[in-house]
Amino acid sequence: MSTVHPFEWFLINAAREFRDGEVTFVGFHWPMVAARIARHLHAPDLVVVYECGIVEDRLTPQLSTSPSDLRAAVGAPMCGGSMDALYSWLGRGRVARTFLEAPIVDRRGNVNTTVVGDYDRPTVRLPGSGGGTELGSLGRGLVLLSTGDRARAYPERVDYVTSPGHLSGPGERERLGYPAGRGPEVLLTPLGRLTFDSREGFVPAALRPGVSWQEARACFRWLREEPGELSELPEPTAEEVAATRHVLREAREMRYRLPADLPA
């Protein structure tokens, strides 16, 4: 097998999180790509709910560019509206797992897609929430996907909480009235898979082969002590690599912005 690019590793790792036949709420961008890879592999009967109200229960002829892209509606059993998706499906707990892109995320899973720096005079103004606030607030089994491999994507505390994670610490979500038993559980990055610990925040569960603890510590600066034993992610199979590269070719055709060094 040819060398697997870290971004391909990231998508394969994300695709492994999807479960066949499960009702899953999928947010914009890389979660959509990962769900499509999973459909090609082990989850052909995955049921995907998009924030615009489309429910997708099969592999569509083309990759969608966004949740509002009507390519996702081809053969769909339901085409509703955002209120249907965010409250009738997500809010009422009819979704087993939720996938949300998290370009800037802190140790407690709070996601910033609003501003970098001061809100009134930001260094960078970001695109905003979309449905991300509802996904962070209401989503069951929340999995965050971040393509960042530098510390700036993983601050101790985000400048602005667009999508709430576990906020400042244990019990704060419940105190503020968020549904019990929700909040981010998994963070997937090109370096590996992290899981949430109520005391420490996100901690590595398994790193990509070849990634050292020192590299992880340099990226996730909130990490305290090296664990006694740290697992490695399972090597991708030839089938996983082939499916991922097939979907990435579709993404390139649909003008997704891919890493510059990703093989064509």
mmCIF file of C-alpha atoms in Angstrom:
data_model
loop_
_atom_site.group_PDB
_atom_site.id
_atom_site.type_symbol
_atom_site.label_atom_id
_atom_site.label_comp_id
_atom_site.label_asym_id
_atom_site.label_seq_id
_atom_site.Cartn_x
_atom_site.Cartn_y
_atom_site.Cartn_z
ATOM 1 C CA MET A 1 0.000 0.000 0.000
ATOM 2 C CA SER A 2 1.284 3.490 -0.858
ATOM 3 C CA THR A 3 1.932 5.981 1.936
ATOM 4 C CA VAL A 4 -1.248 7.243 3.536
ATOM 5 C CA HIS A 5 -1.431 11.034 3.865
ATOM 6 C CA PRO A 6 -2.276 12.384 7.375
ATOM 7 C CA PHE A 7 -5.448 13.931 5.969
ATOM 8 C CA GLU A 8 -6.487 10.544 4.571
ATOM 9 C CA TRP A 9 -5.773 9.037 8.000
ATOM 10 C CA PHE A 10 -8.010 11.706 9.522
ATOM 11 C CA LEU A 11 -10.934 10.897 7.220
ATOM 12 C CA ILE A 12 -10.525 7.133 7.632
ATOM 13 C CA ASN A 13 -10.486 7.548 11.401
ATOM 14 C CA ALA A 14 -13.634 9.696 11.183
ATOM 15 C CA ALA A 15 -15.409 7.232 8.896
ATOM 16 C CA ARG A 16 -14.795 4.447 11.417
ATOM 17 C CA GLU A 17 -16.946 6.318 13.948
ATOM 18 C CA PHE A 18 -20.126 5.889 11.887
ATOM 19 C CA ARG A 19 -22.324 2.862 12.592
ATOM 20 C CA ASP A 20 -24.453 1.065 10.045
ATOM 21 C CA GLY A 21 -28.181 1.678 10.378
ATOM 22 C CA GLU A 22 -27.749 4.389 12.994
ATOM 23 C CA VAL A 23 -29.547 7.740 12.778
ATOM 24 C CA THR A 24 -26.773 10.342 12.754
ATOM 25 C CA PHE A 25 -26.811 14.125 12.542
ATOM 26 C CA VAL A 26 -24.011 15.255 10.223
ATOM 27 C CA GLY A 27 -22.766 18.823 10.158
ATOM 28 C CA PHE A 28 -21.192 20.717 7.282
ATOM 29 C CA HIS A 29 -17.951 19.904 5.486
ATOM 30 C CA TRP A 30 -15.620 17.069 6.566
ATOM 31 C CA PRO A 31 -18.284 15.186 8.532
ATOM 32 C CA MET A 32 -20.221 14.911 5.257
ATOM 33 C CA VAL A 33 -17.167 13.511 3.464
ATOM 34 C CA ALA A 34 -16.438 11.041 6.266
ATOM 35 C CA ALA A 35 -20.058 9.837 6.250
ATOM 36 C CA ARG A 36 -19.850 9.173 2.519
ATOM 37 C CA ILE A 37 -16.642 7.163 2.988
ATOM 38 C CA ALA A 38 -18.373 5.130 5.703
ATOM 39 C CA ARG A 39 -21.272 4.390 3.323
ATOM 40 C CA HIS A 40 -18.806 2.914 0.827
ATOM 41 C CA LEU A 41 -17.310 0.714 3.541
ATOM 42 C CA HIS A 42 -19.157 -0.635 6.570
ATOM 43 C CA ALA A 43 -22.244 1.597 6.858
ATOM 44 C CA PRO A 44 -24.351 1.439 3.676
ATOM 45 C CA ASP A 45 -27.573 1.797 5.683
ATOM 46 C CA LEU A 46 -26.470 4.833 7.686
ATOM 47 C CA VAL A 47 -29.288 7.389 8.100
ATOM 48 C CA VAL A 48 -28.003 10.962 7.912
ATOM 49 C CA VAL A 49 -29.937 14.047 9.032
ATOM 50 C CA TYR A 50 -28.722 17.403 7.688
ATOM 51 C CA GLU A 51 -29.415 20.754 9.319
ATOM 52 C CA CYS A 52 -31.444 21.997 6.338
ATOM 53 C CA GLY A 53 -34.013 19.220 6.883
ATOM 54 C CA ILE A 54 -32.898 16.589 4.372
ATOM 55 C CA VAL A 55 -32.779 12.993 5.616
ATOM 56 C CA GLU A 56 -30.417 10.848 3.518
ATOM 57 C CA ASP A 57 -30.647 7.070 3.830
ATOM 58 C CA ARG A 58 -28.618 5.893 0.834
ATOM 59 C CA LEU A 59 -25.507 6.635 -1.197
ATOM 60 C CA THR A 60 -26.421 9.561 -3.441
ATOM 61 C CA PRO A 61 -25.121 9.760 -7.025
ATOM 62 C CA GLN A 62 -22.929 12.778 -6.221
ATOM 63 C CA LEU A 63 -21.183 14.201 -3.174
ATOM 64 C CA SER A 64 -22.995 17.243 -1.783
ATOM 65 C CA THR A 65 -21.162 20.511 -1.320
ATOM 66 C CA SER A 66 -23.210 21.501 1.746
ATOM 67 C CA PRO A 67 -26.193 20.295 3.782
ATOM 68 C CA SER A 68 -28.395 22.570 1.631
ATOM 69 C CA ASP A 69 -27.139 21.123 -1.655
ATOM 70 C CA LEU A 70 -30.082 19.338 -3.287
ATOM 71 C CA ARG A 71 -27.753 16.584 -4.475
ATOM 72 C CA ALA A 72 -28.309 15.208 -0.948
ATOM 73 C CA ALA A 73 -32.067 15.115 -1.590
ATOM 74 C CA VAL A 74 -31.949 12.653 -4.495
ATOM 75 C CA GLY A 75 -34.154 9.760 -3.351
ATOM 76 C CA ALA A 76 -34.417 11.212 0.155
ATOM 77 C CA PRO A 77 -37.279 9.928 2.331
ATOM 78 C CA MET A 78 -37.710 13.403 3.848
ATOM 79 C CA CYS A 79 -36.998 16.974 2.779
ATOM 80 C CA GLY A 80 -38.145 19.269 5.572
ATOM 81 C CA GLY A 81 -36.730 22.462 6.995
ATOM 82 C CA SER A 82 -34.145 23.472 9.569
ATOM 83 C CA MET A 83 -36.726 23.506 12.368
ATOM 84 C CA ASP A 84 -37.587 19.878 11.567
ATOM 85 C CA ALA A 85 -33.937 18.836 11.616
ATOM 86 C CA LEU A 86 -32.706 20.820 14.600
ATOM 87 C CA TYR A 87 -35.670 20.380 16.907
ATOM 88 C CA SER A 88 -37.887 17.492 15.725
ATOM 89 C CA TRP A 89 -34.862 15.246 15.124
ATOM 90 C CA LEU A 90 -31.920 16.610 17.122
ATOM 91 C CA GLY A 91 -33.713 18.322 19.992
ATOM 92 C CA ARG A 92 -36.154 15.479 20.622
ATOM 93 C CA GLY A 93 -33.314 12.959 20.874
ATOM 94 C CA ARG A 94 -34.180 10.979 17.726
ATOM 95 C CA VAL A 95 -30.516 11.070 16.680
ATOM 96 C CA ALA A 96 -28.029 8.613 18.212
ATOM 97 C CA ARG A 97 -24.810 10.434 17.292
ATOM 98 C CA THR A 98 -23.810 13.885 16.076
ATOM 99 C CA PHE A 99 -20.789 14.942 13.988
ATOM 100 C CA LEU A 100 -19.593 18.554 13.965
ATOM 101 C CA GLU A 101 -16.585 20.223 12.364
ATOM 102 C CA ALA A 102 -14.464 22.078 14.923
ATOM 103 C CA PRO A 103 -11.743 24.221 13.301
ATOM 104 C CA ILE A 104 -10.879 25.838 16.664
ATOM 105 C CA VAL A 105 -11.669 23.776 19.763
ATOM 106 C CA ASP A 106 -10.467 23.961 23.350
ATOM 107 C CA ARG A 107 -9.720 21.293 25.936
ATOM 108 C CA ARG A 108 -13.354 21.081 27.043
ATOM 109 C CA GLY A 109 -14.789 20.814 23.549
ATOM 110 C CA ASN A 110 -16.017 24.384 23.143
ATOM 111 C CA VAL A 111 -15.924 25.264 19.436
ATOM 112 C CA ASN A 112 -15.242 28.700 17.950
ATOM 113 C CA THR A 113 -16.428 29.511 14.440
ATOM 114 C CA THR A 114 -17.160 33.195 15.125
ATOM 115 C CA VAL A 115 -14.052 35.336 15.792
ATOM 116 C CA VAL A 116 -10.364 35.113 16.592
ATOM 117 C CA GLY A 117 -9.488 37.775 19.149
ATOM 118 C CA ASP A 118 -11.834 40.374 20.612
ATOM 119 C CA TYR A 119 -15.420 40.108 19.343
ATOM 120 C CA ASP A 120 -15.737 43.825 18.482
ATOM 121 C CA ARG A 121 -12.238 44.116 16.986
ATOM 122 C CA PRO A 122 -11.318 40.599 15.889
ATOM 123 C CA THR A 123 -8.100 39.536 14.253
ATOM 124 C CA VAL A 124 -10.188 37.271 12.022
ATOM 125 C CA ARG A 125 -13.963 37.135 11.642
ATOM 126 C CA LEU A 126 -15.094 33.569 10.944
ATOM 127 C CA PRO A 127 -18.252 32.389 9.119
ATOM 128 C CA GLY A 128 -20.370 31.807 12.232
ATOM 129 C CA SER A 129 -22.503 29.016 13.597
ATOM 130 C CA GLY A 130 -24.832 27.653 10.947
ATOM 131 C CA GLY A 131 -26.440 24.860 12.950
ATOM 132 C CA GLY A 132 -23.332 24.320 15.066
ATOM 133 C CA THR A 133 -24.757 25.946 18.188
ATOM 134 C CA GLU A 134 -27.709 23.545 18.180
ATOM 135 C CA LEU A 135 -25.454 20.556 17.474
ATOM 136 C CA GLY A 136 -23.208 21.450 20.404
ATOM 137 C CA SER A 137 -26.188 22.152 22.652
ATOM 138 C CA LEU A 138 -28.511 19.259 21.812
ATOM 139 C CA GLY A 139 -26.563 16.557 19.974
ATOM 140 C CA ARG A 140 -26.225 13.080 21.439
ATOM 141 C CA GLY A 141 -22.907 11.231 21.119
ATOM 142 C CA LEU A 142 -21.130 14.339 19.864
ATOM 143 C CA VAL A 143 -17.983 13.745 17.786
ATOM 144 C CA LEU A 144 -15.834 16.756 16.829
ATOM 145 C CA LEU A 145 -13.687 16.759 13.675
ATOM 146 C CA SER A 146 -10.732 19.132 13.436
ATOM 147 C CA THR A 147 -8.165 19.165 10.627
ATOM 148 C CA GLY A 148 -5.742 21.313 12.655
ATOM 149 C CA ASP A 149 -2.262 19.991 13.345
ATOM 150 C CA ARG A 150 -0.916 23.111 15.100
ATOM 151 C CA ALA A 151 -1.444 24.431 18.627
ATOM 152 C CA ARG A 152 -3.360 27.502 17.419
ATOM 153 C CA ALA A 153 -6.323 25.235 16.558
ATOM 154 C CA TYR A 154 -6.441 23.892 20.146
ATOM 155 C CA PRO A 155 -6.257 26.721 22.709
ATOM 156 C CA GLU A 156 -6.772 26.198 26.411
ATOM 157 C CA ARG A 157 -9.936 28.286 26.034
ATOM 158 C CA VAL A 158 -11.492 29.536 22.792
ATOM 159 C CA ASP A 159 -11.898 33.284 22.265
ATOM 160 C CA TYR A 160 -15.615 32.826 21.596
ATOM 161 C CA VAL A 161 -17.914 29.877 22.348
ATOM 162 C CA THR A 162 -19.995 29.365 19.224
ATOM 163 C CA SER A 163 -20.914 25.727 19.881
ATOM 164 C CA PRO A 164 -20.882 24.813 23.581
ATOM 165 C CA GLY A 165 -18.805 21.909 24.748
ATOM 166 C CA HIS A 166 -18.425 21.269 28.448
ATOM 167 C CA LEU A 167 -18.008 25.033 28.973
ATOM 168 C CA SER A 168 -15.850 25.806 32.045
ATOM 169 C CA GLY A 169 -16.082 22.434 33.723
ATOM 170 C CA PRO A 170 -18.231 19.649 35.176
ATOM 171 C CA GLY A 171 -21.839 20.534 35.905
ATOM 172 C CA GLU A 172 -21.968 23.868 34.082
ATOM 173 C CA ARG A 173 -24.022 22.566 31.147
ATOM 174 C CA GLU A 174 -26.618 21.123 33.519
ATOM 175 C CA ARG A 175 -26.659 24.308 35.628
ATOM 176 C CA LEU A 176 -27.410 26.368 32.512
ATOM 177 C CA GLY A 177 -30.229 24.065 31.418
ATOM 178 C CA TYR A 178 -28.633 22.040 28.633
ATOM 179 C CA PRO A 179 -30.002 18.487 28.257
ATOM 180 C CA ALA A 180 -28.259 16.044 30.580
ATOM 181 C CA GLY A 181 -25.812 13.481 29.246
ATOM 182 C CA ARG A 182 -24.756 15.431 26.168
ATOM 183 C CA GLY A 183 -21.698 17.378 25.110
ATOM 184 C CA PRO A 184 -18.591 16.364 23.129
ATOM 185 C CA GLU A 185 -17.318 12.831 23.666
ATOM 186 C CA VAL A 186 -14.684 12.366 20.937
ATOM 187 C CA LEU A 187 -12.261 14.691 19.138
ATOM 188 C CA LEU A 188 -10.705 13.454 15.891
ATOM 189 C CA THR A 189 -7.640 15.170 14.407
ATOM 190 C CA PRO A 190 -4.873 14.255 11.958
ATOM 191 C CA LEU A 191 -2.766 13.303 14.998
ATOM 192 C CA GLY A 192 -5.241 10.821 16.419
ATOM 193 C CA ARG A 193 -8.363 10.203 18.471
ATOM 194 C CA LEU A 194 -9.016 11.974 21.775
ATOM 195 C CA THR A 195 -11.759 11.203 24.291
ATOM 196 C CA PHE A 196 -13.258 13.433 26.940
ATOM 197 C CA ASP A 197 -12.296 13.159 30.580
ATOM 198 C CA SER A 198 -14.366 15.260 32.983
ATOM 199 C CA ARG A 199 -11.288 16.285 35.006
ATOM 200 C CA GLU A 200 -8.646 16.730 32.309
ATOM 201 C CA GLY A 201 -10.691 17.587 29.244
ATOM 202 C CA PHE A 202 -9.754 15.904 25.980
ATOM 203 C CA VAL A 203 -6.928 13.369 26.292
ATOM 204 C CA PRO A 204 -5.431 11.113 23.597
ATOM 205 C CA ALA A 205 -6.957 7.641 23.374
ATOM 206 C CA ALA A 206 -4.926 6.578 20.323
ATOM 207 C CA LEU A 207 -2.390 8.381 18.139
ATOM 208 C CA ARG A 208 -1.647 7.878 14.476
ATOM 209 C CA PRO A 209 1.335 5.547 14.014
ATOM 210 C CA GLY A 210 4.516 7.606 13.908
ATOM 211 C CA VAL A 211 3.103 10.449 16.043
ATOM 212 C CA SER A 212 4.965 10.780 19.337
ATOM 213 C CA TRP A 213 3.683 11.984 22.695
ATOM 214 C CA GLN A 214 5.959 15.022 22.316
ATOM 215 C CA GLU A 215 4.250 15.950 19.026
ATOM 216 C CA ALA A 216 0.827 15.522 20.621
ATOM 217 C CA ARG A 217 1.893 17.610 23.620
ATOM 218 C CA ALA A 218 3.165 20.391 21.329
ATOM 219 C CA CYS A 219 -0.226 20.480 19.579
ATOM 220 C CA PHE A 220 -2.520 19.995 22.577
ATOM 221 C CA ARG A 221 -0.743 22.167 25.114
ATOM 222 C CA TRP A 222 -3.282 21.487 27.822
ATOM 223 C CA LEU A 223 -2.030 17.890 28.173
ATOM 224 C CA ARG A 224 -0.431 17.280 31.540
ATOM 225 C CA GLU A 225 1.265 13.923 32.059
ATOM 226 C CA GLU A 226 2.181 11.246 29.549
ATOM 227 C CA PRO A 227 -0.070 8.210 30.051
ATOM 228 C CA GLY A 228 1.568 4.954 31.056
ATOM 229 C CA GLU A 229 0.379 3.278 27.873
ATOM 230 C CA LEU A 230 -0.836 5.001 24.719
ATOM 231 C CA SER A 231 -2.501 3.089 21.897
ATOM 232 C CA GLU A 232 -1.943 3.491 18.165
ATOM 233 C CA LEU A 233 -4.749 3.734 15.662
ATOM 234 C CA PRO A 234 -5.191 0.569 13.571
ATOM 235 C CA GLU A 235 -3.482 0.739 10.200
ATOM 236 C CA PRO A 236 -5.890 1.521 7.336
ATOM 237 C CA THR A 237 -6.929 -1.386 5.162
ATOM 238 C CA ALA A 238 -6.517 -1.272 1.395
ATOM 239 C CA GLU A 239 -10.316 -1.030 1.128
ATOM 240 C CA GLU A 240 -10.433 1.988 3.464
ATOM 241 C CA VAL A 241 -7.703 3.781 1.526
ATOM 242 C CA ALA A 242 -9.382 3.066 -1.819
ATOM 243 C CA ALA A 243 -12.789 4.303 -0.623
ATOM 244 C CA THR A 244 -11.254 7.436 0.881
ATOM 245 C CA ARG A 245 -9.350 8.302 -2.277
ATOM 246 C CA HIS A 246 -12.458 7.713 -4.370
ATOM 247 C CA VAL A 247 -14.473 10.171 -2.269
ATOM 248 C CA LEU A 248 -11.592 12.664 -2.248
ATOM 249 C CA ARG A 249 -11.585 12.599 -6.053
ATOM 250 C CA GLU A 250 -15.284 13.452 -5.897
ATOM 251 C CA ALA A 251 -14.493 16.230 -3.420
ATOM 252 C CA ARG A 252 -11.863 17.653 -5.743
ATOM 253 C CA GLU A 253 -14.361 17.642 -8.626
ATOM 254 C CA MET A 254 -16.868 19.465 -6.399
ATOM 255 C CA ARG A 255 -14.265 22.143 -5.591
ATOM 256 C CA TYR A 256 -13.655 21.153 -1.986
ATOM 257 C CA ARG A 257 -10.493 22.835 -0.707
ATOM 258 C CA LEU A 258 -8.094 19.974 -0.031
ATOM 259 C CA PRO A 259 -4.518 20.027 1.362
ATOM 260 C CA ALA A 260 -2.082 21.218 -1.293
ATOM 261 C CA ASP A 261 0.223 18.223 -0.807
ATOM 262 C CA LEU A 262 -2.561 15.640 -1.047
ATOM 263 C CA PRO A 263 -1.853 13.256 -3.959
ATOM 264 C CA ALA A 264 -4.274 13.665 -6.860
#
